[in-house]
Coordinates of C-alpha atoms in Angstrom, one line a residue:
Q226 CA 3.5 -10.3 26.5
V227 CA 3.2 -9.1 22.9
Q228 CA 5.7 -6.7 21.2
L229 CA 4.6 -4.9 18.1
V230 CA 6.8 -3.4 15.3
E231 CA 5.2 -1.5 12.5
S232 CA 6.7 -0.9 9.0
G233 CA 5.7 0.1 5.5
G234 CA 5.0 3.8 6.1
G235 CA 6.3 6.4 3.8
L236 CA 5.3 9.1 1.3
A237 CA 2.5 8.5 -1.2
Q238 CA 0.7 10.7 -3.7
A239 CA -3.1 11.2 -3.4
G240 CA -4.8 8.2 -5.0
G241 CA -1.8 6.0 -4.3
S242 CA -1.3 3.0 -2.0
L243 CA 0.8 1.8 0.9
R244 CA 0.9 -1.5 2.7
L245 CA 1.6 -1.3 6.4
S246 CA 2.8 -4.3 8.3
C247 CA 2.7 -5.0 12.0
A248 CA 5.0 -7.8 13.2
A249 CA 4.2 -9.3 16.6
S250 CA 6.3 -11.3 18.9
G251 CA 5.0 -13.4 21.7
R252 CA 3.2 -16.7 21.9
T253 CA -0.3 -15.3 22.2
F254 CA -0.4 -13.4 18.9
G255 CA -2.8 -15.9 17.4
R256 CA -5.2 -15.4 20.3
N257 CA -5.3 -11.6 20.0
A258 CA -7.4 -9.2 18.0
M259 CA -5.2 -6.7 16.2
G260 CA -5.9 -3.2 15.1
W261 CA -4.6 0.1 13.8
F262 CA -5.0 3.6 15.0
R263 CA -3.6 6.8 13.6
Q264 CA -2.8 10.2 15.0
A265 CA -2.4 13.3 12.9
P266 CA -0.5 16.4 14.2
G267 CA -2.6 18.3 16.7
K268 CA -5.4 15.7 16.7
E269 CA -6.3 12.8 19.0
R270 CA -5.5 9.2 18.1
E271 CA -8.4 7.6 16.2
F272 CA -9.4 4.1 15.4
V273 CA -8.8 2.9 11.9
A274 CA -9.4 -0.8 11.7
A275 CA -9.4 -4.1 13.6
I276 CA -9.4 -7.8 13.0
N277 CA -10.3 -10.7 15.2
W278 CA -7.9 -13.5 16.2
S279 CA -8.9 -15.8 13.3
G280 CA -9.2 -13.0 10.6
G281 CA -12.8 -13.9 10.1
S282 CA -14.1 -10.6 11.4
T283 CA -13.0 -7.0 10.6
D284 CA -14.2 -3.6 11.6
Y285 CA -13.3 -0.3 9.9
A286 CA -13.7 3.4 10.6
D287 CA -16.2 5.0 8.2
S288 CA -13.4 7.3 7.0
V289 CA -11.4 4.3 5.5
K290 CA -14.2 1.8 4.7
G291 CA -13.9 0.7 1.1
R292 CA -10.3 2.0 0.8
F293 CA -8.4 0.1 3.5
T294 CA -8.2 -3.6 4.0
L295 CA -6.9 -5.3 7.1
S296 CA -5.7 -8.9 7.0
R297 CA -3.5 -11.2 9.1
D298 CA -1.2 -14.1 8.7
N299 CA -0.9 -16.0 12.0
A300 CA 1.8 -18.2 10.7
K301 CA 4.0 -15.1 10.3
N302 CA 2.7 -13.3 13.3
T303 CA 1.9 -10.3 11.1
V304 CA -1.1 -8.1 10.3
Y305 CA -1.3 -6.1 7.1
L306 CA -3.1 -2.8 6.4
Q307 CA -3.5 -2.3 2.7
T308 CA -4.3 1.4 2.2
N309 CA -5.6 2.4 -1.3
S310 CA -7.0 5.6 -2.7
L311 CA -5.0 7.5 -0.2
K312 CA -6.0 11.1 0.6
P313 CA -4.0 13.9 2.2
E314 CA -6.2 13.6 5.3
D315 CA -4.9 10.1 5.8
T316 CA -1.5 11.6 6.7
A317 CA -0.7 10.5 10.3
V318 CA 1.4 8.3 12.4
Y319 CA -0.1 4.8 12.3
F320 CA 0.0 2.6 15.3
C321 CA -0.6 -1.1 15.7
A322 CA -2.4 -2.4 18.8
A323 CA -3.2 -5.8 20.2
A324 CA -6.0 -6.8 22.6
T325 CA -8.4 -9.6 23.4
T326 CA -11.3 -8.6 21.1
I327 CA -12.2 -6.0 18.4
A328 CA -14.4 -4.3 20.9
V329 CA -11.4 -3.7 23.2
I330 CA -9.3 -2.5 20.3
R331 CA -11.9 0.1 19.5
T332 CA -11.8 1.6 22.9
G333 CA -8.2 2.5 22.5
T334 CA -7.3 0.9 25.8
S335 CA -5.2 -1.9 24.4
G336 CA -2.3 -3.0 26.6
Y337 CA 0.1 -3.4 23.7
W338 CA 1.1 -0.8 21.2
G339 CA 3.8 -0.4 18.6
Q340 CA 6.0 2.7 18.1
G341 CA 4.2 3.8 15.0
T342 CA 5.0 4.4 11.3
Q343 CA 4.6 7.7 9.5
V344 CA 2.3 7.9 6.5
T345 CA 2.4 11.1 4.5
V346 CA 0.1 11.7 1.5
S347 CA 0.8 14.6 -0.8
S348 CA -1.9 16.2 -2.9

């Protein structure tokens, strides 16, 4: 079992930055790929980024590539999503997810999800 708790969301101006964190509990954290999705009002949940168990491989949606960076600290059971050059269209609730591989994360069928953290970007 893995439980996920997101934090770090808030209000930012366009061009600004936020650092989202996802703290995981459970013995198998270090064996799981981790990822982030987001859901804007009236839209479907979409993939943002994912990282493999070791942190050696990452995958990003085209919309955030070059602006967002995903990293993990297995000693702290935490993944970090550094969001830079934020745009109003980045406004959404951001959800953390855990699964066996990046490929599974991307499908959106992860068995473990956090409750989400709101990110609002003003123009």
